[in-house]
């Protein structure tokens, strides 16, 4: 039985690795946990997510996404930071979120586009590297792990 599960795991990793290597992504569906990131703030300074104690989970199901970000601190319980949900459109290298519900000041026509790459790590986990560029300027970098 152990051989069977090891074989299934190896086949899955090889299939995903092959799809990634050939530029084909079958799906981003699933739950993702934020591992690291940084964003360009209103003062044009890079802010590391870890310095803010930010943690997040993003769920993608078909053409829809939802994420919630919390701020952790040593002294207090986690506090709400930001959340959004809505439609999602993606291909092999870019994806765009169209939030219909959100906790930030975005208009109903707002969208957020990201370039991305998937990476199969040595332990078989899938890392999702994203970067958001607005008007030719890099605004945000994130790394997510598939749960």
PDB file of C-alpha atoms in Angstrom:
ATOM      1  CA  UNK A   1       0.000   0.000   0.000  1.00  0.00           C
ATOM      2  CA  UNK A   2       2.893   2.333   0.818  1.00  0.00           C
ATOM      3  CA  UNK A   3       4.339   1.756  -2.667  1.00  0.00           C
ATOM      4  CA  UNK A   4       0.957   2.600  -4.192  1.00  0.00           C
ATOM      5  CA  UNK A   5       0.724   5.964  -2.399  1.00  0.00           C
ATOM      6  CA  UNK A   6       4.375   6.768  -3.160  1.00  0.00           C
ATOM      7  CA  UNK A   7       3.730   6.002  -6.827  1.00  0.00           C
ATOM      8  CA  UNK A   8       0.631   8.220  -6.889  1.00  0.00           C
ATOM      9  CA  UNK A   9       2.563  11.081  -5.224  1.00  0.00           C
ATOM     10  CA  UNK A  10       5.445  10.736  -7.683  1.00  0.00           C
ATOM     11  CA  UNK A  11       3.069  10.651 -10.660  1.00  0.00           C
ATOM     12  CA  UNK A  12       1.278  13.760  -9.376  1.00  0.00           C
ATOM     13  CA  UNK A  13       4.546  15.670  -8.871  1.00  0.00           C
ATOM     14  CA  UNK A  14       5.816  14.645 -12.302  1.00  0.00           C
ATOM     15  CA  UNK A  15       2.535  15.637 -13.971  1.00  0.00           C
ATOM     16  CA  UNK A  16       2.478  19.037 -12.301  1.00  0.00           C
ATOM     17  CA  UNK A  17       6.202  19.536 -12.986  1.00  0.00           C
ATOM     18  CA  UNK A  18       5.696  18.661 -16.637  1.00  0.00           C
ATOM     19  CA  UNK A  19       2.729  21.002 -16.978  1.00  0.00           C
ATOM     20  CA  UNK A  20       4.676  23.823 -15.340  1.00  0.00           C
ATOM     21  CA  UNK A  21       7.790  23.154 -17.430  1.00  0.00           C
ATOM     22  CA  UNK A  22       5.755  23.262 -20.633  1.00  0.00           C
ATOM     23  CA  UNK A  23       3.919  26.451 -19.663  1.00  0.00           C
ATOM     24  CA  UNK A  24       0.553  24.750 -19.186  1.00  0.00           C
ATOM     25  CA  UNK A  25      -1.350  25.302 -16.010  1.00  0.00           C
ATOM     26  CA  UNK A  26      -4.421  23.161 -15.702  1.00  0.00           C
ATOM     27  CA  UNK A  27      -5.836  25.039 -12.719  1.00  0.00           C
ATOM     28  CA  UNK A  28      -5.038  27.332  -9.834  1.00  0.00           C
ATOM     29  CA  UNK A  29      -8.016  25.853  -7.983  1.00  0.00           C
ATOM     30  CA  UNK A  30      -7.492  25.160  -4.324  1.00  0.00           C
ATOM     31  CA  UNK A  31      -6.482  26.794  -1.089  1.00  0.00           C
ATOM     32  CA  UNK A  32      -3.263  28.800  -0.883  1.00  0.00           C
ATOM     33  CA  UNK A  33      -1.470  30.181   2.182  1.00  0.00           C
ATOM     34  CA  UNK A  34       0.662  33.296   1.987  1.00  0.00           C
ATOM     35  CA  UNK A  35       4.325  32.593   2.702  1.00  0.00           C
ATOM     36  CA  UNK A  36       5.946  35.953   2.020  1.00  0.00           C
ATOM     37  CA  UNK A  37       5.427  39.207   0.245  1.00  0.00           C
ATOM     38  CA  UNK A  38       6.061  42.884  -0.006  1.00  0.00           C
ATOM     39  CA  UNK A  39       4.219  45.881  -1.377  1.00  0.00           C
ATOM     40  CA  UNK A  40       5.031  49.428  -2.420  1.00  0.00           C
ATOM     41  CA  UNK A  41       3.267  51.817  -0.027  1.00  0.00           C
ATOM     42  CA  UNK A  42       1.907  55.315  -0.673  1.00  0.00           C
ATOM     43  CA  UNK A  43       5.360  56.781   0.159  1.00  0.00           C
ATOM     44  CA  UNK A  44       7.014  54.591  -2.503  1.00  0.00           C
ATOM     45  CA  UNK A  45       8.677  52.480   0.217  1.00  0.00           C
ATOM     46  CA  UNK A  46       8.752  48.682   0.115  1.00  0.00           C
ATOM     47  CA  UNK A  47       6.989  47.103   3.082  1.00  0.00           C
ATOM     48  CA  UNK A  48       7.693  43.461   3.923  1.00  0.00           C
ATOM     49  CA  UNK A  49       4.608  41.459   4.912  1.00  0.00           C
ATOM     50  CA  UNK A  50       6.538  39.759   7.718  1.00  0.00           C
ATOM     51  CA  UNK A  51       7.356  43.141   9.313  1.00  0.00           C
ATOM     52  CA  UNK A  52       3.597  43.808   9.422  1.00  0.00           C
ATOM     53  CA  UNK A  53       2.788  40.309  10.700  1.00  0.00           C
ATOM     54  CA  UNK A  54       0.501  39.610   7.748  1.00  0.00           C
ATOM     55  CA  UNK A  55      -0.916  36.139   7.079  1.00  0.00           C
ATOM     56  CA  UNK A  56      -3.478  35.215   4.451  1.00  0.00           C
ATOM     57  CA  UNK A  57      -5.423  32.444   2.818  1.00  0.00           C
ATOM     58  CA  UNK A  58      -6.672  32.622  -0.767  1.00  0.00           C
ATOM     59  CA  UNK A  59      -9.162  30.156  -2.223  1.00  0.00           C
ATOM     60  CA  UNK A  60      -9.707  29.762  -5.948  1.00  0.00           C
ATOM     61  CA  UNK A  61     -12.620  27.766  -7.308  1.00  0.00           C
ATOM     62  CA  UNK A  62     -13.208  27.875 -11.037  1.00  0.00           C
ATOM     63  CA  UNK A  63     -13.720  31.489 -12.038  1.00  0.00           C
ATOM     64  CA  UNK A  64     -13.921  32.822  -8.475  1.00  0.00           C
ATOM     65  CA  UNK A  65     -11.459  33.843  -5.788  1.00  0.00           C
ATOM     66  CA  UNK A  66     -11.655  34.878  -2.167  1.00  0.00           C
ATOM     67  CA  UNK A  67      -8.946  35.931   0.242  1.00  0.00           C
ATOM     68  CA  UNK A  68      -8.671  37.125   3.811  1.00  0.00           C
ATOM     69  CA  UNK A  69      -5.574  38.721   5.304  1.00  0.00           C
ATOM     70  CA  UNK A  70      -5.005  39.058   9.028  1.00  0.00           C
ATOM     71  CA  UNK A  71      -2.357  40.943  10.975  1.00  0.00           C
ATOM     72  CA  UNK A  72      -0.628  38.964  13.717  1.00  0.00           C
ATOM     73  CA  UNK A  73       1.119  40.595  16.659  1.00  0.00           C
ATOM     74  CA  UNK A  74       2.876  39.098  19.635  1.00  0.00           C
ATOM     75  CA  UNK A  75       0.864  41.140  22.116  1.00  0.00           C
ATOM     76  CA  UNK A  76      -2.647  40.819  20.658  1.00  0.00           C
ATOM     77  CA  UNK A  77      -4.914  38.355  18.936  1.00  0.00           C
ATOM     78  CA  UNK A  78      -4.910  38.520  15.117  1.00  0.00           C
ATOM     79  CA  UNK A  79      -6.812  41.473  13.694  1.00  0.00           C
ATOM     80  CA  UNK A  80      -8.541  41.846  10.368  1.00  0.00           C
ATOM     81  CA  UNK A  81      -6.436  43.502   7.630  1.00  0.00           C
ATOM     82  CA  UNK A  82      -8.206  43.116   4.265  1.00  0.00           C
ATOM     83  CA  UNK A  83     -10.479  40.753   2.321  1.00  0.00           C
ATOM     84  CA  UNK A  84     -11.964  40.459  -1.135  1.00  0.00           C
ATOM     85  CA  UNK A  85     -13.840  38.061  -3.356  1.00  0.00           C
ATOM     86  CA  UNK A  86     -15.052  38.069  -6.913  1.00  0.00           C
ATOM     87  CA  UNK A  87     -14.332  36.809 -10.400  1.00  0.00           C
ATOM     88  CA  UNK A  88     -10.956  35.591 -11.588  1.00  0.00           C
ATOM     89  CA  UNK A  89      -9.604  35.202 -15.135  1.00  0.00           C
ATOM     90  CA  UNK A  90      -6.243  33.571 -15.833  1.00  0.00           C
ATOM     91  CA  UNK A  91      -4.040  31.937 -18.424  1.00  0.00           C
ATOM     92  CA  UNK A  92      -0.582  30.332 -18.230  1.00  0.00           C
ATOM     93  CA  UNK A  93       1.254  33.462 -17.040  1.00  0.00           C
ATOM     94  CA  UNK A  94      -1.207  36.124 -15.871  1.00  0.00           C
ATOM     95  CA  UNK A  95      -4.323  36.345 -13.786  1.00  0.00           C
ATOM     96  CA  UNK A  96      -6.718  39.159 -13.019  1.00  0.00           C
ATOM     97  CA  UNK A  97      -8.967  39.545 -10.006  1.00  0.00           C
ATOM     98  CA  UNK A  98     -12.238  41.469 -10.349  1.00  0.00           C
ATOM     99  CA  UNK A  99     -13.366  42.005  -6.754  1.00  0.00           C
ATOM    100  CA  UNK A 100     -17.105  42.376  -6.327  1.00  0.00           C
ATOM    101  CA  UNK A 101     -16.983  42.339  -2.536  1.00  0.00           C
ATOM    102  CA  UNK A 102     -14.036  43.897  -0.734  1.00  0.00           C
ATOM    103  CA  UNK A 103     -12.976  45.694   2.416  1.00  0.00           C
ATOM    104  CA  UNK A 104     -10.931  48.337   0.619  1.00  0.00           C
ATOM    105  CA  UNK A 105     -11.914  51.355  -1.406  1.00  0.00           C
ATOM    106  CA  UNK A 106     -12.137  49.815  -4.874  1.00  0.00           C
ATOM    107  CA  UNK A 107     -14.728  50.774  -7.429  1.00  0.00           C
ATOM    108  CA  UNK A 108     -17.068  48.227  -8.906  1.00  0.00           C
ATOM    109  CA  UNK A 109     -15.008  48.274 -12.114  1.00  0.00           C
ATOM    110  CA  UNK A 110     -11.631  47.756 -10.373  1.00  0.00           C
ATOM    111  CA  UNK A 111      -9.359  44.907 -11.384  1.00  0.00           C
ATOM    112  CA  UNK A 112      -5.949  43.750 -10.232  1.00  0.00           C
ATOM    113  CA  UNK A 113      -3.666  41.936 -12.673  1.00  0.00           C
ATOM    114  CA  UNK A 114      -0.726  39.757 -11.713  1.00  0.00           C
ATOM    115  CA  UNK A 115       2.010  37.919 -13.564  1.00  0.00           C
ATOM    116  CA  UNK A 116       2.752  34.542 -12.022  1.00  0.00           C
ATOM    117  CA  UNK A 117       4.893  31.417 -12.094  1.00  0.00           C
ATOM    118  CA  UNK A 118       4.368  28.078 -10.401  1.00  0.00           C
ATOM    119  CA  UNK A 119       7.237  26.110  -8.900  1.00  0.00           C
ATOM    120  CA  UNK A 120       7.301  22.547  -7.607  1.00  0.00           C
ATOM    121  CA  UNK A 121       9.460  22.529  -4.478  1.00  0.00           C
ATOM    122  CA  UNK A 122      11.726  19.663  -3.432  1.00  0.00           C
ATOM    123  CA  UNK A 123       9.113  18.467  -0.931  1.00  0.00           C
ATOM    124  CA  UNK A 124       6.467  18.306  -3.684  1.00  0.00           C
ATOM    125  CA  UNK A 125       4.572  21.423  -2.593  1.00  0.00           C
ATOM    126  CA  UNK A 126       3.568  23.959  -5.211  1.00  0.00           C
ATOM    127  CA  UNK A 127       4.719  27.551  -4.763  1.00  0.00           C
ATOM    128  CA  UNK A 128       2.845  30.306  -6.594  1.00  0.00           C
ATOM    129  CA  UNK A 129       4.991  33.415  -7.212  1.00  0.00           C
ATOM    130  CA  UNK A 130       2.975  36.511  -8.121  1.00  0.00           C
ATOM    131  CA  UNK A 131       3.808  40.092  -8.995  1.00  0.00           C
ATOM    132  CA  UNK A 132       1.412  42.975  -9.524  1.00  0.00           C
ATOM    133  CA  UNK A 133       2.391  45.735 -11.922  1.00  0.00           C
ATOM    134  CA  UNK A 134       0.327  48.909 -12.305  1.00  0.00           C
ATOM    135  CA  UNK A 135       1.054  51.415 -15.069  1.00  0.00           C
ATOM    136  CA  UNK A 136       4.445  49.787 -15.663  1.00  0.00           C
ATOM    137  CA  UNK A 137       5.472  49.973 -11.984  1.00  0.00           C
ATOM    138  CA  UNK A 138       6.000  46.926  -9.764  1.00  0.00           C
ATOM    139  CA  UNK A 139       3.616  47.280  -6.799  1.00  0.00           C
ATOM    140  CA  UNK A 140       3.507  43.911  -5.055  1.00  0.00           C
ATOM    141  CA  UNK A 141       5.320  40.557  -4.820  1.00  0.00           C
ATOM    142  CA  UNK A 142       3.901  37.476  -3.112  1.00  0.00           C
ATOM    143  CA  UNK A 143       4.673  33.799  -2.632  1.00  0.00           C
ATOM    144  CA  UNK A 144       1.815  31.402  -1.855  1.00  0.00           C
ATOM    145  CA  UNK A 145       1.948  27.680  -1.035  1.00  0.00           C
ATOM    146  CA  UNK A 146      -0.788  25.301  -2.072  1.00  0.00           C
ATOM    147  CA  UNK A 147      -2.382  23.774   1.013  1.00  0.00           C
TER     148      UNK A 147
END
